[in-house]
PDB file of C-alpha atoms in Angstrom:
ATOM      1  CA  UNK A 275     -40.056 -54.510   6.511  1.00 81.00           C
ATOM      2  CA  UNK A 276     -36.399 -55.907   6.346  1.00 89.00           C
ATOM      3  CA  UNK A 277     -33.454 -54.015   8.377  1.00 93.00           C
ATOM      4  CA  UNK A 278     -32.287 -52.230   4.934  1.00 94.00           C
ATOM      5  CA  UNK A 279     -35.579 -50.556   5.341  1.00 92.00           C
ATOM      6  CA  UNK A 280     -35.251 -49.072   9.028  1.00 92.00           C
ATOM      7  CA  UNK A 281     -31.527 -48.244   8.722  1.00 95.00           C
ATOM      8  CA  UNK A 282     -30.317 -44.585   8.747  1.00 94.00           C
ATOM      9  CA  UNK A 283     -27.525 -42.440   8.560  1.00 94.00           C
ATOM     10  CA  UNK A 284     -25.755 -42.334  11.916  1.00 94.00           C
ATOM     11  CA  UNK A 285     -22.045 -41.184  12.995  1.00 93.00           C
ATOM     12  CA  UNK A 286     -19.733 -43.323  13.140  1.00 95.00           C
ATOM     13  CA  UNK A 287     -15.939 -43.337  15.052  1.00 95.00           C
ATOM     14  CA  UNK A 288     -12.862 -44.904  14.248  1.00 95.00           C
ATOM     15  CA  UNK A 289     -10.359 -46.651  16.423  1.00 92.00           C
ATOM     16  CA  UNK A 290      -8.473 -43.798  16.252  1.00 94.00           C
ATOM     17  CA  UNK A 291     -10.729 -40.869  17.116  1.00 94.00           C
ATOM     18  CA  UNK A 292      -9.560 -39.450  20.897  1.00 91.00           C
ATOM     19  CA  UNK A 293     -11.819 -40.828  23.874  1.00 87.00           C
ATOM     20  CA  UNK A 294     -13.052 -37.623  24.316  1.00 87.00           C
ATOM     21  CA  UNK A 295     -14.008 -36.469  20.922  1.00 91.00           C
ATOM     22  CA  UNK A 296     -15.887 -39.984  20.701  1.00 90.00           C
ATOM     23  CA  UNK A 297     -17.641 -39.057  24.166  1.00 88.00           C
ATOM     24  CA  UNK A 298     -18.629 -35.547  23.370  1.00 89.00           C
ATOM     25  CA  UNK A 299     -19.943 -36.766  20.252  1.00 91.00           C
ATOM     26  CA  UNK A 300     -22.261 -39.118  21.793  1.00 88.00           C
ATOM     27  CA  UNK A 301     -23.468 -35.940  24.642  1.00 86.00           C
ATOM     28  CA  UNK A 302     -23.486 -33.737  21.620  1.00 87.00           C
ATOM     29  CA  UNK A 303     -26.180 -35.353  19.607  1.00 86.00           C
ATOM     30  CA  UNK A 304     -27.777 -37.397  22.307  1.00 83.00           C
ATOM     31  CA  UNK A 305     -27.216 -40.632  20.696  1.00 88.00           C
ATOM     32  CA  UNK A 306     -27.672 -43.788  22.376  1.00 88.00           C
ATOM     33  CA  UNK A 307     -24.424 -45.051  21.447  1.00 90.00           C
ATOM     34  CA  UNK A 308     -21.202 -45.209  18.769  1.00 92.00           C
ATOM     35  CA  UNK A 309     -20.660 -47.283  15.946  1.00 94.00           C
ATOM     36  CA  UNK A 310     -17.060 -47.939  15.749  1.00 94.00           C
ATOM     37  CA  UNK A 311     -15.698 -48.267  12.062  1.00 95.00           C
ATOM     38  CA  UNK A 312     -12.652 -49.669  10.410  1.00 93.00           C
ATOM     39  CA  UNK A 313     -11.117 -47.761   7.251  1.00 92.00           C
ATOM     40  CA  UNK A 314     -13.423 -49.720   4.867  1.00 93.00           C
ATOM     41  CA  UNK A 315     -16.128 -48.205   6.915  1.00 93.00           C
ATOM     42  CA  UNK A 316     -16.845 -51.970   8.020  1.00 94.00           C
ATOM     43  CA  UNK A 317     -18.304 -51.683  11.780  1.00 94.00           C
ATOM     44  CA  UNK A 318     -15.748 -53.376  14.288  1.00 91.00           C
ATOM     45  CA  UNK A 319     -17.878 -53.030  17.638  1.00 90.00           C
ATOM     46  CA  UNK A 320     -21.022 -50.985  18.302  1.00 89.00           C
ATOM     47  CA  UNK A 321     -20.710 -49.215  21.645  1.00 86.00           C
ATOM     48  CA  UNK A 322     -24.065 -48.937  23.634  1.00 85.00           C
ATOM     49  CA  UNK A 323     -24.150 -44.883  25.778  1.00 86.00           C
ATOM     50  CA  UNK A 324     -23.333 -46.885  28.810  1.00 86.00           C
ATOM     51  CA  UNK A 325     -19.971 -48.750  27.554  1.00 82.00           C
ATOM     52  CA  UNK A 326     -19.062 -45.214  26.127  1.00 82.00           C
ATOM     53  CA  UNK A 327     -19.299 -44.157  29.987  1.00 82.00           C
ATOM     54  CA  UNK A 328     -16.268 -46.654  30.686  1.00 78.00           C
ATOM     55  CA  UNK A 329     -13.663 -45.177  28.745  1.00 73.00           C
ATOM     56  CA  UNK A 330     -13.342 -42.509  31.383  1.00 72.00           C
ATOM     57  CA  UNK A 331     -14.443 -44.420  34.291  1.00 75.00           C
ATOM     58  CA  UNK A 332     -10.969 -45.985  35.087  1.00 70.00           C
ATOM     59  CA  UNK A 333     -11.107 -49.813  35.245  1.00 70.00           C
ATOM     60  CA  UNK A 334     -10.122 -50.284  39.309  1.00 69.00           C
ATOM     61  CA  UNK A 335     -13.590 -48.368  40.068  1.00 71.00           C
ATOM     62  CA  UNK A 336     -15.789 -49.550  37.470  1.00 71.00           C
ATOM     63  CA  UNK A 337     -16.701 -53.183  39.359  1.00 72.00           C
ATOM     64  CA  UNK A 338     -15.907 -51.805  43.158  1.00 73.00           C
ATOM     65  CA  UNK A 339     -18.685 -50.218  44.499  1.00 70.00           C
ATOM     66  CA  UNK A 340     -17.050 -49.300  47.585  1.00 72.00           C
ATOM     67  CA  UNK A 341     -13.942 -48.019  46.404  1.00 70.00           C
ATOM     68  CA  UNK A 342     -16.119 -45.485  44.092  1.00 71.00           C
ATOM     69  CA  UNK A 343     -17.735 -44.088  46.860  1.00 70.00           C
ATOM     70  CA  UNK A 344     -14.244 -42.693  48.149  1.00 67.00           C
ATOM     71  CA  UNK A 345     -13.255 -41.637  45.473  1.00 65.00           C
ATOM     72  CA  UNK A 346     -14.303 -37.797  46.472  1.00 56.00           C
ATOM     73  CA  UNK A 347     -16.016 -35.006  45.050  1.00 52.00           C
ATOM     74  CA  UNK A 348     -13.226 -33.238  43.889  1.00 50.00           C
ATOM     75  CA  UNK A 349     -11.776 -35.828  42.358  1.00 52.00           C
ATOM     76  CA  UNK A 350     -15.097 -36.235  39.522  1.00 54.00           C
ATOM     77  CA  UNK A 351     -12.606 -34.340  37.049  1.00 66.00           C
ATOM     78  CA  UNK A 352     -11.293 -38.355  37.169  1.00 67.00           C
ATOM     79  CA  UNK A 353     -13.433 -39.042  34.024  1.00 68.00           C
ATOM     80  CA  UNK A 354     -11.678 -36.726  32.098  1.00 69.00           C
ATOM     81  CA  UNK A 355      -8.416 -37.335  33.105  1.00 71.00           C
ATOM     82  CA  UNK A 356      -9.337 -41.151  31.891  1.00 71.00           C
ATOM     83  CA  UNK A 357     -10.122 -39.702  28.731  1.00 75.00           C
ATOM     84  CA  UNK A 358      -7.260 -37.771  27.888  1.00 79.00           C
ATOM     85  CA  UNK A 359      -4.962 -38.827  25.143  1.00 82.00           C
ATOM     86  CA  UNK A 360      -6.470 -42.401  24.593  1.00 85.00           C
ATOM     87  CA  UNK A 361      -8.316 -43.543  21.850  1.00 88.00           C
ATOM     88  CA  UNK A 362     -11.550 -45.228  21.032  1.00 88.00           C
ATOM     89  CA  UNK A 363      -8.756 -48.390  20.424  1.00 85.00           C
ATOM     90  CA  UNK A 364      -7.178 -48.407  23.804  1.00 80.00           C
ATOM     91  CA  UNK A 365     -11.321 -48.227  25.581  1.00 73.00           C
ATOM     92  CA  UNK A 366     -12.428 -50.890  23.867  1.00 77.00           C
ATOM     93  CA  UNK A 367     -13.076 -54.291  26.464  1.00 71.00           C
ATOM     94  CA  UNK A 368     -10.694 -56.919  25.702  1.00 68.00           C
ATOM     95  CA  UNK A 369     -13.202 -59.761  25.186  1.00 68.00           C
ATOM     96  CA  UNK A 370     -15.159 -59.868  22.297  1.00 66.00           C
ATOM     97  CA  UNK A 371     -18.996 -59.835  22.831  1.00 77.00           C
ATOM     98  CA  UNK A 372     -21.819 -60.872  19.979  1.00 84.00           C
ATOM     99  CA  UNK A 373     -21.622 -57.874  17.629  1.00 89.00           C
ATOM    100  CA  UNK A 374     -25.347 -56.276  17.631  1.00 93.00           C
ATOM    101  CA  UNK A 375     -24.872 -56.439  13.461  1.00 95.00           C
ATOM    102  CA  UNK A 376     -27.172 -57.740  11.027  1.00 94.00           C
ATOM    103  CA  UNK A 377     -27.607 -57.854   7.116  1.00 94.00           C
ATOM    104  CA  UNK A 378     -29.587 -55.994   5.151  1.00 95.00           C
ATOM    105  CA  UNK A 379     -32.582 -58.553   4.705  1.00 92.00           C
ATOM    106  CA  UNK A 380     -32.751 -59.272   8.876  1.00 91.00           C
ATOM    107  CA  UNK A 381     -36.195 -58.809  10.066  1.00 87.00           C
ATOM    108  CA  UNK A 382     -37.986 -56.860  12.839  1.00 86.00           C
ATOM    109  CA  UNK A 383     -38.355 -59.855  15.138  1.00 85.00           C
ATOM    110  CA  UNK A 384     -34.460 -60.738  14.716  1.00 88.00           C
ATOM    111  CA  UNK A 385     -33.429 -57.255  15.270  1.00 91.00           C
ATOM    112  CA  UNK A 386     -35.646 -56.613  18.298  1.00 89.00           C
ATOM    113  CA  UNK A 387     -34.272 -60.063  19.729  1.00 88.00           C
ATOM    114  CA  UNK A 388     -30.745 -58.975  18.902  1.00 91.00           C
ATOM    115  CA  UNK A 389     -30.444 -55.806  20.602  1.00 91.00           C
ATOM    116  CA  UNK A 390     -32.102 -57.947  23.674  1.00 87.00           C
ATOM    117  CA  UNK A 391     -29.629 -60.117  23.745  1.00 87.00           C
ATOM    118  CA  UNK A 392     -26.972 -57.821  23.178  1.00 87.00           C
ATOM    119  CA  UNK A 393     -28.383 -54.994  25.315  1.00 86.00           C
ATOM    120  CA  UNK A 394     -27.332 -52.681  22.906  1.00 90.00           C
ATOM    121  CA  UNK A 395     -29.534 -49.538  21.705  1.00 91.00           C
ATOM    122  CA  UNK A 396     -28.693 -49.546  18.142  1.00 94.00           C
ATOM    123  CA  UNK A 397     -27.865 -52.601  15.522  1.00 96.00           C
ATOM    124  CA  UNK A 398     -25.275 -51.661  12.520  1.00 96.00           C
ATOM    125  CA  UNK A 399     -26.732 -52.936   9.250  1.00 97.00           C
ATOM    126  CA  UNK A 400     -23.891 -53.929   6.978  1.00 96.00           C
ATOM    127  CA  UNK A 401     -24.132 -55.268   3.467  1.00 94.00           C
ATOM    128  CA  UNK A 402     -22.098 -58.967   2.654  1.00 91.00           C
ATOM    129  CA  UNK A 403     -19.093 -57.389   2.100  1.00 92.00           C
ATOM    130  CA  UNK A 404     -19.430 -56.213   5.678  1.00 93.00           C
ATOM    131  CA  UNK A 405     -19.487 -52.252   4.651  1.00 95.00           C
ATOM    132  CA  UNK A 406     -21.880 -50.232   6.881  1.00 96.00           C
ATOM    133  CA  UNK A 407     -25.252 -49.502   5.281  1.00 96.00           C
ATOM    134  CA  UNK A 408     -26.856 -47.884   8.111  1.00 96.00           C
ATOM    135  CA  UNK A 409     -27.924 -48.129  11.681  1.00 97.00           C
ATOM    136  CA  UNK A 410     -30.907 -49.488  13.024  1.00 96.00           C
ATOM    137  CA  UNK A 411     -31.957 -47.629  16.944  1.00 93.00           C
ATOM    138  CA  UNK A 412     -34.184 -48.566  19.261  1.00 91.00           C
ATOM    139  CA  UNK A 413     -36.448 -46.015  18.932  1.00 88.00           C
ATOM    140  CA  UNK A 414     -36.737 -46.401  15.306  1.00 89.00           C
ATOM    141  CA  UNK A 415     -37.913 -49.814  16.263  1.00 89.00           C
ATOM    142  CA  UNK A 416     -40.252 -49.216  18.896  1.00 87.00           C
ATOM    143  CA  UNK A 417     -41.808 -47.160  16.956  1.00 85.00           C
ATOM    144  CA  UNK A 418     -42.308 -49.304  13.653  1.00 82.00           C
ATOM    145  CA  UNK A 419     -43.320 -52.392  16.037  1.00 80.00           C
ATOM    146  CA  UNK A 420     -45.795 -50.235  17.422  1.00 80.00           C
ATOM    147  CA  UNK A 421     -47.069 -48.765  14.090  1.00 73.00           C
ATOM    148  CA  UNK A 422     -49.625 -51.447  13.115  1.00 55.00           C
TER     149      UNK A 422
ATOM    150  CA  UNK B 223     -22.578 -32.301  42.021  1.00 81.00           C
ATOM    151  CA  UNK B 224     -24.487 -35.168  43.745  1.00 89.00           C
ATOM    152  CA  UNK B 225     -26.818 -37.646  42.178  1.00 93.00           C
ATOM    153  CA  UNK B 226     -29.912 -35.216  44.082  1.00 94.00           C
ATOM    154  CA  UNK B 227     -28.453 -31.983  41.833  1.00 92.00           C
ATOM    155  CA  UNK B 228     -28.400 -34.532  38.255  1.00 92.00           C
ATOM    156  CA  UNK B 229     -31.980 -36.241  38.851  1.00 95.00           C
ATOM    157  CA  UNK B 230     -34.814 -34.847  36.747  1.00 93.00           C
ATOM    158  CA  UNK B 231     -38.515 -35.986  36.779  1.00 93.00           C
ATOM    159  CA  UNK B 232     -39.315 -39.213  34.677  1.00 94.00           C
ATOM    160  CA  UNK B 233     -42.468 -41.093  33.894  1.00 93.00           C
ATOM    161  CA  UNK B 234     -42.996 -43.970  35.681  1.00 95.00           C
ATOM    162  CA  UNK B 235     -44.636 -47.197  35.381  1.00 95.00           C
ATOM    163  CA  UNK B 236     -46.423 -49.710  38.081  1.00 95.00           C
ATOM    164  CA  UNK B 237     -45.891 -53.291  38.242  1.00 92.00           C
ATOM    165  CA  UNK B 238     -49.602 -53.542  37.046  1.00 94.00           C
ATOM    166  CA  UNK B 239     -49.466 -51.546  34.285  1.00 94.00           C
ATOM    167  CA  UNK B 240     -50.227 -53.198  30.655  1.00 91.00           C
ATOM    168  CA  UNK B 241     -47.130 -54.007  28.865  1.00 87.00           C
ATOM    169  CA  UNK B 242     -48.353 -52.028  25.575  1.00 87.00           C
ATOM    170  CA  UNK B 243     -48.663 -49.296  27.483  1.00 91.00           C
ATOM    171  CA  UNK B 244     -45.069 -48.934  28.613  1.00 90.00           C
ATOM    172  CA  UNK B 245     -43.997 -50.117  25.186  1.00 88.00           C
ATOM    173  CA  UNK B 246     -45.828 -47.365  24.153  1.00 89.00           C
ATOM    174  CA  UNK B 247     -44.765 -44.686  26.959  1.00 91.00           C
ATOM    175  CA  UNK B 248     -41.471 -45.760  25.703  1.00 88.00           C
ATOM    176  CA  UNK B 249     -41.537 -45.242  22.040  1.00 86.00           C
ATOM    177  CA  UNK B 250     -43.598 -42.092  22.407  1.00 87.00           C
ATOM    178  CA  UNK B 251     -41.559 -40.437  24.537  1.00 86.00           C
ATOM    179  CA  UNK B 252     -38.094 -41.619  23.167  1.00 83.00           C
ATOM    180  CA  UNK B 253     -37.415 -42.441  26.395  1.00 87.00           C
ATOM    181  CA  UNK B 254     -33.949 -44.444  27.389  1.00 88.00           C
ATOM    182  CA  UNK B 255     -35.766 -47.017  29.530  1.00 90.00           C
ATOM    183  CA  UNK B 256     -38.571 -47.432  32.305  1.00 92.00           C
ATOM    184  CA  UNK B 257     -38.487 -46.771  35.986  1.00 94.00           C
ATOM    185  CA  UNK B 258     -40.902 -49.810  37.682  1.00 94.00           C
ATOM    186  CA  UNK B 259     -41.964 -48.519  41.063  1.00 95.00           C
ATOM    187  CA  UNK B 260     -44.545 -49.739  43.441  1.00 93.00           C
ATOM    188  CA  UNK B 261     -47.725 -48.518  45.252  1.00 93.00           C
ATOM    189  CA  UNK B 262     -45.690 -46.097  47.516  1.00 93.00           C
ATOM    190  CA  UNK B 263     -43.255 -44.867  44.387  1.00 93.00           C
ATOM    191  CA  UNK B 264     -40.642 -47.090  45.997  1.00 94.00           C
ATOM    192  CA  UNK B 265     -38.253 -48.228  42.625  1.00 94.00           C
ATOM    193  CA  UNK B 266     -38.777 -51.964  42.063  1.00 91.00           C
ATOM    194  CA  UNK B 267     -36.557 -51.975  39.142  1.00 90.00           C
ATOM    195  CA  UNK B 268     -35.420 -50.212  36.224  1.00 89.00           C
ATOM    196  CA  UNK B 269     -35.595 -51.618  32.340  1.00 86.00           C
ATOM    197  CA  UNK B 270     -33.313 -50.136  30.226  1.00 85.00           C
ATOM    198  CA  UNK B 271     -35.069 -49.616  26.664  1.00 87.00           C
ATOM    199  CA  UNK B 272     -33.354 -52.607  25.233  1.00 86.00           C
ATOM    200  CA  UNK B 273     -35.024 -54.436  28.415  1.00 82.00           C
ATOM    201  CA  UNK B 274     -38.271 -53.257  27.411  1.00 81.00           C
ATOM    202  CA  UNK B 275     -38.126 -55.201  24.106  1.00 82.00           C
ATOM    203  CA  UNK B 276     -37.571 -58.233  25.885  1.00 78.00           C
ATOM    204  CA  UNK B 277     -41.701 -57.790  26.837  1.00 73.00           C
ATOM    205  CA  UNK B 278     -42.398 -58.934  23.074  1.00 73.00           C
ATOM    206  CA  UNK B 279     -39.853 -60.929  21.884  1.00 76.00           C
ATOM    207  CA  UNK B 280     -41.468 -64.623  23.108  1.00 71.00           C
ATOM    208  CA  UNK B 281     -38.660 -66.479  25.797  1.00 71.00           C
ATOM    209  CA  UNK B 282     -38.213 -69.114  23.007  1.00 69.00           C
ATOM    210  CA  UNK B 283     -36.737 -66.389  20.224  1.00 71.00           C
ATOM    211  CA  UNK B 284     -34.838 -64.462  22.515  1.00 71.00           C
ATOM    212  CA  UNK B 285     -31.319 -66.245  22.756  1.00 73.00           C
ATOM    213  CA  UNK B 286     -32.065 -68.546  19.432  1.00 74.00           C
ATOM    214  CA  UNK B 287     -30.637 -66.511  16.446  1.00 71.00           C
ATOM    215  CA  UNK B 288     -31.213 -69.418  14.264  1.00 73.00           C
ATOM    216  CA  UNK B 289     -35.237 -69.638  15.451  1.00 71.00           C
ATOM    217  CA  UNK B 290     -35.698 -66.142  14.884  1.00 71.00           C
ATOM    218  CA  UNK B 291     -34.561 -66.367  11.489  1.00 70.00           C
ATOM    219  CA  UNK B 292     -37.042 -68.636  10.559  1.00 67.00           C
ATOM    220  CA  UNK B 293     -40.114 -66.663  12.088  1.00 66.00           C
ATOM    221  CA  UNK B 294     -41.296 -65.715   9.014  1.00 57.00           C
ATOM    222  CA  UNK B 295     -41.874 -61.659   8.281  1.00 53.00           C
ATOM    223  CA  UNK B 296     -45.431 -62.199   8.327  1.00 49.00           C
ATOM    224  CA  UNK B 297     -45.125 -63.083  11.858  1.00 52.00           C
ATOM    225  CA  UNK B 298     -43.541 -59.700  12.614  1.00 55.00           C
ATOM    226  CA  UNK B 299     -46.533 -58.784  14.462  1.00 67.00           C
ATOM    227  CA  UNK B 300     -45.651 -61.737  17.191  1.00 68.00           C
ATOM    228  CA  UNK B 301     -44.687 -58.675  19.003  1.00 68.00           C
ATOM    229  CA  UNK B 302     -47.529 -57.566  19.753  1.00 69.00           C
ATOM    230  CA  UNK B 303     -49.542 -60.583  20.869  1.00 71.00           C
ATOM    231  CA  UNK B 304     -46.220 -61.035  22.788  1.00 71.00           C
ATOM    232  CA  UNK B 305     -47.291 -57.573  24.577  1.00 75.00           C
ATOM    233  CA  UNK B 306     -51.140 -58.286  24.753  1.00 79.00           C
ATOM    234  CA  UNK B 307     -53.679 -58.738  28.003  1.00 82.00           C
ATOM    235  CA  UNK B 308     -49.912 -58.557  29.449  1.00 85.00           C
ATOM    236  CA  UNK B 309     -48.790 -56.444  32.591  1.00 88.00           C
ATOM    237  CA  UNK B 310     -45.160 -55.311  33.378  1.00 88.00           C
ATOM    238  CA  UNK B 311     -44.775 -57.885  36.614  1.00 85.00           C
ATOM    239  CA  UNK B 312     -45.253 -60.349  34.669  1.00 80.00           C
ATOM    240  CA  UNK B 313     -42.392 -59.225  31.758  1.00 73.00           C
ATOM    241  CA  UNK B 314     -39.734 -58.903  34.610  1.00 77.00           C
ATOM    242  CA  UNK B 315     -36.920 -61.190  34.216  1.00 71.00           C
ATOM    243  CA  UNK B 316     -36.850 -63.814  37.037  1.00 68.00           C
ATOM    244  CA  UNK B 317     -33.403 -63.184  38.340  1.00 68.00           C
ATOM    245  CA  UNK B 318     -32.913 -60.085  39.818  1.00 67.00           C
ATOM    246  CA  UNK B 319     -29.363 -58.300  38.980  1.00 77.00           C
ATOM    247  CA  UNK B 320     -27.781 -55.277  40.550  1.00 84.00           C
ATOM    248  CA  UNK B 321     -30.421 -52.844  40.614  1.00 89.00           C
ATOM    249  CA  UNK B 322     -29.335 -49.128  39.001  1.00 93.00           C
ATOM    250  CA  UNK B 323     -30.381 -47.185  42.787  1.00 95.00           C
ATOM    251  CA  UNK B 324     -28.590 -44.407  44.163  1.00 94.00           C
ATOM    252  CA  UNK B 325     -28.961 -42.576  47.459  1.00 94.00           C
ATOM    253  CA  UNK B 326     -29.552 -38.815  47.285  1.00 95.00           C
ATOM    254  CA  UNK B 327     -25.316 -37.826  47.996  1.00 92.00           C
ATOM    255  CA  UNK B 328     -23.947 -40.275  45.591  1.00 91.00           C
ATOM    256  CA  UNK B 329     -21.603 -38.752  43.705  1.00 86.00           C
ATOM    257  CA  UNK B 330     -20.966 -38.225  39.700  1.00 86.00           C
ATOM    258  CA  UNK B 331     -18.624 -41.108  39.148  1.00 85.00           C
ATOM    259  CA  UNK B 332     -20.499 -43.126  41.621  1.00 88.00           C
ATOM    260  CA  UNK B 333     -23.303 -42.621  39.132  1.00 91.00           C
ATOM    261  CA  UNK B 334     -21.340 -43.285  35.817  1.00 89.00           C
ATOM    262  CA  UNK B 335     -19.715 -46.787  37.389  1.00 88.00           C
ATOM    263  CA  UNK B 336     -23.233 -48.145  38.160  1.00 91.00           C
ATOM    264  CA  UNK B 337     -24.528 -47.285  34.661  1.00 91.00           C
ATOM    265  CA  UNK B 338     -21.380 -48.595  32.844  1.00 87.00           C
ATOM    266  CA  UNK B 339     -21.523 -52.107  35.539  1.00 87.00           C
ATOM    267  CA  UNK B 340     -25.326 -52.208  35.095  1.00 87.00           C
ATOM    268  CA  UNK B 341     -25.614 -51.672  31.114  1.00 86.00           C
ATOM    269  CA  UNK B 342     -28.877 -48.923  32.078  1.00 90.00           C
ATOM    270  CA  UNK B 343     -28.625 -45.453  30.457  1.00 91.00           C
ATOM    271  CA  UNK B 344     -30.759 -44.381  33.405  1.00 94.00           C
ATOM    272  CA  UNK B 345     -30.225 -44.469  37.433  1.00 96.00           C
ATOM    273  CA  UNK B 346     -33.338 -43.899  40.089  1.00 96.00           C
ATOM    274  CA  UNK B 347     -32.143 -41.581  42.835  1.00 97.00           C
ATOM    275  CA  UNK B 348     -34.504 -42.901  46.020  1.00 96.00           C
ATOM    276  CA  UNK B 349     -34.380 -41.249  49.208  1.00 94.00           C
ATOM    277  CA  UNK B 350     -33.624 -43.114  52.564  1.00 91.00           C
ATOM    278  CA  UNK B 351     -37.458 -44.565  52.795  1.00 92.00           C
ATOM    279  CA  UNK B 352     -36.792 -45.810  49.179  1.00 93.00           C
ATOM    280  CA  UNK B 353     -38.994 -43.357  47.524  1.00 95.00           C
ATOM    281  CA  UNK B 354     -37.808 -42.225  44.074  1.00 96.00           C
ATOM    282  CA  UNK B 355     -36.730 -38.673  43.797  1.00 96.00           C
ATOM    283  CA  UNK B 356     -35.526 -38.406  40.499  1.00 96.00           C
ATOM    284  CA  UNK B 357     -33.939 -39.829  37.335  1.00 97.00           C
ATOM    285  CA  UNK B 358     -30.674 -39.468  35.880  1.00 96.00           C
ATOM    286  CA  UNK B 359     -30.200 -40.334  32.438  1.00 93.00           C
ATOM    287  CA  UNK B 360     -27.149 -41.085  30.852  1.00 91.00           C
ATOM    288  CA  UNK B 361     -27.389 -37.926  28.318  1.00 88.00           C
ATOM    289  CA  UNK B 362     -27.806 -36.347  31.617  1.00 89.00           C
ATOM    290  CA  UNK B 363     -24.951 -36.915  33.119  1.00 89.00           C
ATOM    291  CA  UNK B 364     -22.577 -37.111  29.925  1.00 86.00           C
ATOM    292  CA  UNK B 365     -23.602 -33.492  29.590  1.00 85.00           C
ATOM    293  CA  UNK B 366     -22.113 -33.059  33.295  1.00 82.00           C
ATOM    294  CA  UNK B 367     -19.151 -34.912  32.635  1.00 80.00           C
ATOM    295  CA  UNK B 368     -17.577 -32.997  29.939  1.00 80.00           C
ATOM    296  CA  UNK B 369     -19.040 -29.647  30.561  1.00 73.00           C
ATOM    297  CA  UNK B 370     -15.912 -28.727  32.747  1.00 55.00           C
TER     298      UNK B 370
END
């Protein structure tokens, strides 16, 4: 059982798709996260739920506890207002971060200690060229750990 | 909106409970990640899915890409003997980080900043005492977000 083997179909964004679209995407169809594509359909970053979450959370609240919690009620509409004419480009975080991204022949102990490390949900499966296969989640591999 | 309006009911786990067992409550369920509380359903911790993975994947494989690799795919079911005659205390990671907690009145974007600081796609809403309430998940609350 080799990652080309768990990988399925699974929406993808560009770096130009609106904020928004990319967030309601991700409510929409309950996905754990986005994987972000390049016009080669080449994955360029693989956004966990939770990172999604930032692109409308603006970045003075997002490490200040206490300044979130006076930020008021009526101000929640703040998310969307973050979200509003950006794009999935101008959310992403400025450092880069291990890219949870494996080829096609990775195995279920390397892709299980991947999205560990990485904390991320789902693993992009690309082939050498770095073209997007599929997308491993991490419910698809609970489940085929757990099969035996 | 406050975080007592967004939390739901969630299974829960104890610190004794056998780690297969909340791999498997995991994976059955589809579940984002595990809420950890103790004998008076106080939270101890939460483990986001990705967390949960961390039960199986041995300490020495976790952050060694180039180990992994060489764990041969007959040795896929390391996982499991990783999970066996195992509870969850003793799976925990030894540091403890910012837990994902919220008091009943904490707002939406309160919410959404601790997910997106804490990487967990699900907060424990605990009343004064400490007792958990509810859970909100992250498709929970994304659903809130943009339904205005």
């Amino acid at each position: 059982m080799r990652a080309r083997d768990l990988a399925g179909e699974f929406p993808t964004v560009g770096m130009d798709t609106p904020a928004i679209e990319a967030a309601r995407l991700l409510a929409a169809e309950n996905l754990p996260g986005l994987v972000v594509v390049d016009s080669e359909r080449r994955p360029v970053t693989v956004l966990p739920g939770t990172q999604v979450l930032r692109l409308g959370v603006p970045g003075y609240l997002q490490d200040d506890p206490a300044l979130v919690r006076v930020v008021d009620e009526a101000h929640a509409d703040v998310f969307l207002r973050g979200l509003a004419g950006r794009t999935v480009r101008e959310c992403l975080p400025a450092q880069a971060r291990e890219l949870p991204v494996v080829e096609p022949d990775a195995t279920v102990l390397e892709i299980a200690a991947l999205m560990a490390r990485t904390r991320s949900p789902l693993v992009a499966v690309a082939d050498r060229g770095g073209a997007l296969i599929g997308v491993v989640t991490l419910d698809a591999l609970m489940d085929r750990m757990l099969a035996s």
